[in-house]
Amino acid sequence: MAISFTVNGSQRDVAGDPDKPLLWVLREDLAMPGTKFGCGVGLCGACTVHLDGAPIRSCQTTLRDVAGARITTIEAVAQTPVGKRITQSWIALDVPQCGYCQAGQIMSATALLTQTPKPTDDDIDAAMAGNLCRCSTYLRIRAAIKAAAGTGA
Amino acid sequence: MSAPVLSRRLFLSASVMAGGGLLFDMAIPIAQAADASAVMLTAFVRIMPDNSVTIGAKNPEIGQGIKTMLPMLIAEELDVAWAQVRIEQTVVQESLYGPQVAGGSRATPVNWLPMRRAGAAARSMLVTAAAQLWGVDPARLTTGEGSVKDPATGKSATYASLAASAAALPVPDLETVPLKAPERFRIIGTPIKGVDTPAIVAGTPLFGIDLVLPGMLYAVLETCPVFGGTIKSANFDAIRAMPGIAHVLTIKGNGQAESLFDGIAILSESWWTANKARDALKIVWDTGTLTDFSSAGYEKAASERLAGKAETDIVRAGDVDARFSAAAKTVRADYSYPFLAHAPLEPQNCTALFKDGALEIWAPSQAPESGRKLVSTALNLPPEKITLRLTRIGGGFGRRLMNEYMVAAAAIAAQVPGIPVKLLYSRRDDMRRDFYRPAGWHGFSAALDAKGQMTALRDHFVTFGKDGKAARAAELGATELPAGLLPDILLEQSLLATNMPTGWLRAPGSNALAFAFQAFLDEVAEAGGKTLPDLLRELLSLKAEVPMGRGTFTSARAIAVIDKVCAMAGWKGGKGAKGSGRGFAFYFSHAGYFAEIVDASVATDGSVTIDKVWVAGDVGSQIINPLNALHQVQGSVIEGIGQALSGQKIVQTGGAVDQGNFDDYPLLRMPDAPEMDVAFVTSEYPPTGLGEPALPPVIPALVNAIYAATGKRIRTLPITADMLTA
Ligand code: FES
Ligand code: FES
């Protein structure tokens, strides 16, 4: 039986193993590879998406878990006002290096600014500590969040 | 690596280059113009009818910014505005494009002239075409923003309008084609953002893992956790019967880690399904005595070796024994460091299609051409039957200089002709199937005279290798400073056997040697009643130049960055307020000179906080892209700190690796990324690379800072809290 939920505003019905993680549902069943696989066990944040507006690790969230939920992914996050400011700030500061972690970083940062429009350094650390960047773009991620929040130095 | 070549033959062959079938947007061969009216000028430049210019980026992009930087060199000399430029990744064809490798921070020195010459040659052809059209002397014509102009008549023609006639002209001599004087640069030296940044931010498919081909199957590959183990038997039929499993294949290896180990491949339309099926896989492996290899065993063997005589000399200069007998003071200390994994965030993957006796491969590889050779040998397929396309790469760090995933993907695809196959490692596969930065042990001693001058240095290096030859990335060179400067020096080594595949990790060799040598020299400096910068200045005053590998080490360049970083940080020695300290280190690697200072605080629970890092580097006369240069330095420094402080250590037990994910192999996270000041000292030397040389000195600068803060010498990595609380 298919499980229904919305992704970036469109309703999707996905049949298959309800234990399949949302990460692989997005990448394989819905042909949306923007959400990335880094660790598969909730340690790297590369797979971060929004579930009803909250950041979640899609590798740790099953198809069953998202029944009826509203999912937003990197492919459409820039259509939200905060997501738009974040992605523009990311481009302005040229945040990415290899770029592989950045979808997850942007999703976490957008969730942070939606919740806390003027985050402190501690807020940023707390919200972003779950997102690894192997290329170590952390200094620019922090600066880009501040720039988007209008709290930049 | 061979010298950079961009021969005339290379240019002439551009027009006849054939393109294969293609489904992946970013891998369109540059010569395969979508628009029939576009014109190729040289192998790298395509002039479009709307006067936009497409430039081929030939090297693998791993986050080092090369896909932006090499086209900047071409665009500069072609004399177009950056806004006119579109960039495409070229296919892998070194006969056409020259070396296509991301390694050794070599792309800048190798390509600095050839890429500029490519742009200048195309410009010269366009100018000649305009001169012929207008019947004037080409010498009086100028260019700019993609047009040729005649200042005398005010005439102007776009490159697009001249391209067809320019393409019919002979290619000028690349050795003599005039290049811009640096003061006329308008692109080189300006901050240019990454060409793929907007696509990355939009979540556009770019990476190897993102590539989807029609009818593609995903593959997982189980290999023996004990490196080199072979298959005795497996429950193939049980796996085959599982829902969603398309094929279960035996992969017969050749026993070489860098090529192909034995394995079982499981194929499915879903990677998740294939990977889940592995839980039910039961393989009986033949591991023989390979299970005897372990980190505990290496530790024991290394301390035994250090206590005894070394096997061979690396360099023996002067009379070290005499200096030690005459010494007023000696310093002795042992240093060691662990195996490290690369752990790029995009797990290893490769997509391959075997059809009609030919292979097409999409590979996130740093050294694709050597991968092609391995595939050719392993599958007994002529190299010309293998088409290789590059994808953007989610982090390299040297891991993807190895190509075993390419060989494995090809071997799997060869068993299912006509079906594209994407092999994707799980994180655990990636962690346990790496080519590790080798562990190493150093037994140092130094002699000082009555005035506190260092008079001799000895290092007994225990590393991995066999038959007198160090393993890959496990070498200590005969030119390791202060060798070459200090007249009396002895570097010698002993080798341990291992089944651990070893490989190059960003700043290979240097990332470990800088720690050991610069931390030990800090001890020597202290014994001599001075600071490390002063000890280094003394050593550097002994000789103006030291020949080294491909080039020459110039002492004045080292002194300049040492002076610079000391001035930036206001260096007055290491002592700080209670619990905090300042450390310095200098290291020369990949032709780059870097001096760094770290301020660190150590809490009573042994936790270390980095308060600030200062970096001064000299990579020659020109920083090509200042924006990316800063990013490379920031990334290198933070990576080095992560190696030292995050608990990174690969441990082997029973022939296999223990760690499997980011819980037991942690990377540095955002809260620990320190503030940083970076300055470049420009010198008169040709530009060199920045992917690596900023990394090595930060680790010894950090441990030297910890010593200044606590009085405790860190002689083993990684740094753990118990080292600082005991
Ligand atoms: S892939 Fe989900 S947290 Fe790493
Ligand atoms: S940009 Fe490479 S992992 Fe973050």
Coordinates of C-alpha atoms in Angstrom, one line a residue, chain A residues 17-21 24 27-29 31-46 74-78 86-88 90-103 105-106 124-126 128-143 145, chain B residues 61-64 192-194 197-198 200-207 209-212 218 269-273 276 341-347 392-395 397 424-427 505-506 627-628 630-632 634-636 638-639 643 661-663 667-671 673-676:
Chain A
D17 CA 9.0 -1.2 2.2
P18 CA 7.7 1.2 4.9
D19 CA 11.1 0.7 6.7
K20 CA 12.9 2.3 3.8
P21 CA 14.6 5.6 5.0
W24 CA 16.6 6.6 -0.1
R27 CA 17.0 9.7 -3.9
E28 CA 15.8 6.5 -5.5
D29 CA 12.0 6.6 -5.7
A31 CA 14.6 11.0 -8.2
M32 CA 15.6 13.9 -5.9
P33 CA 19.3 13.4 -5.3
G34 CA 19.9 16.8 -3.7
T35 CA 19.6 15.2 -0.2
K36 CA 22.9 13.4 0.5
F37 CA 24.0 10.2 2.0
G38 CA 27.0 10.6 4.2
C39 CA 26.9 8.1 7.1
G40 CA 23.4 6.5 7.1
V41 CA 23.2 6.5 10.9
G42 CA 22.5 10.1 12.0
L43 CA 26.0 11.2 12.6
C44 CA 26.8 13.6 9.7
G45 CA 23.7 15.7 8.9
A46 CA 24.2 15.4 5.1
I74 CA 17.1 21.3 -0.7
E75 CA 15.5 21.3 -4.1
A76 CA 12.8 23.8 -2.9
V77 CA 14.1 25.3 0.3
A78 CA 15.0 28.5 -1.5
I86 CA 20.2 31.5 3.4
T87 CA 21.0 30.2 -0.1
Q88 CA 21.7 33.8 -1.3
W90 CA 25.7 30.9 0.8
I91 CA 26.4 32.1 -2.7
A92 CA 27.5 35.5 -1.7
L93 CA 30.1 34.1 0.7
D94 CA 31.0 31.2 -1.7
V95 CA 30.5 28.8 1.2
P96 CA 31.0 25.4 -0.5
Q97 CA 34.2 23.6 -1.1
C98 CA 33.5 20.1 -2.4
G99 CA 29.8 21.0 -1.7
Y100 CA 28.7 17.6 -0.7
C101 CA 27.6 18.5 2.9
Q102 CA 26.0 21.8 1.9
A103 CA 22.5 20.6 1.3
Q105 CA 24.1 22.6 6.1
I106 CA 21.6 24.8 4.3
I124 CA 24.6 28.6 15.7
D125 CA 26.9 26.0 17.3
A126 CA 24.0 24.1 18.8
M128 CA 24.9 23.2 13.3
A129 CA 27.1 20.8 15.4
G130 CA 25.3 17.8 13.9
N131 CA 26.3 18.7 10.3
L132 CA 29.8 17.6 9.4
C133 CA 31.8 19.3 6.8
R134 CA 34.9 17.3 5.8
C135 CA 36.2 20.2 3.8
S136 CA 35.9 22.4 7.0
T137 CA 33.9 25.3 5.5
Y138 CA 32.7 26.0 9.1
L139 CA 34.0 29.6 9.3
R140 CA 32.0 30.6 6.2
I141 CA 28.9 28.7 7.2
R142 CA 28.9 30.7 10.5
A143 CA 29.5 33.9 8.6
I145 CA 24.2 32.4 8.7
Chain B
E61 CA 37.2 18.9 -8.9
I62 CA 37.4 17.7 -5.3
G63 CA 36.6 21.0 -3.6
Q64 CA 40.0 22.5 -4.2
I192 CA 36.2 34.4 -8.2
K193 CA 33.4 32.2 -6.7
G194 CA 33.2 28.5 -7.4
T197 CA 28.3 27.1 -6.2
P198 CA 24.8 28.0 -7.4
I200 CA 25.4 23.0 -5.2
V201 CA 23.2 25.4 -3.3
A202 CA 20.2 24.4 -5.4
G203 CA 20.7 20.7 -4.8
T204 CA 21.4 20.0 -8.5
P205 CA 22.8 16.6 -9.2
L206 CA 26.5 17.0 -9.7
F207 CA 28.3 14.2 -7.8
I209 CA 26.6 9.4 -6.3
D210 CA 23.9 11.5 -8.0
L211 CA 24.3 10.0 -11.5
V212 CA 21.4 8.0 -12.7
Y218 CA 23.0 -0.3 -7.7
E269 CA 17.3 -1.4 -8.3
S270 CA 17.6 0.1 -4.8
W271 CA 20.9 0.6 -3.1
W272 CA 19.2 0.5 0.3
T273 CA 17.7 -2.9 -0.6
K276 CA 20.2 -4.5 3.6
A341 CA 41.3 7.3 7.3
H342 CA 40.4 9.9 4.7
A343 CA 36.6 9.8 5.3
P344 CA 35.5 12.1 2.5
L345 CA 31.8 12.9 3.0
E346 CA 30.8 11.4 -0.4
P347 CA 31.4 7.7 0.0
R392 CA 32.2 16.5 -9.3
I393 CA 33.8 14.8 -6.3
G394 CA 32.5 15.1 -2.7
G395 CA 35.9 15.4 -1.2
F397 CA 42.0 14.4 0.4
L424 CA 28.4 2.7 -3.8
Y425 CA 30.2 2.0 -0.6
S426 CA 28.5 2.4 2.7
R427 CA 30.2 4.6 5.3
L505 CA 46.3 11.7 2.8
R506 CA 46.3 15.5 2.1
L627 CA 38.9 33.7 -2.4
N628 CA 39.6 30.1 -3.0
L630 CA 41.7 31.5 1.7
H631 CA 39.3 28.6 1.7
Q632 CA 42.0 26.1 1.0
Q634 CA 41.1 27.5 6.3
G635 CA 40.2 24.0 5.3
S636 CA 43.7 22.7 5.7
I638 CA 41.0 23.0 10.5
E639 CA 41.6 19.5 9.1
Q643 CA 43.5 15.2 13.2
N661 CA 31.6 5.5 11.2
F662 CA 31.8 9.1 12.5
D663 CA 31.1 8.0 16.1
L667 CA 35.6 14.7 12.5
L668 CA 36.0 18.2 13.9
R669 CA 32.6 19.9 14.2
M670 CA 31.6 23.5 13.9
P671 CA 31.9 24.6 17.5
A673 CA 36.5 25.6 14.3
P674 CA 38.8 28.4 15.4
E675 CA 39.2 32.0 14.3
M676 CA 42.0 32.4 11.8

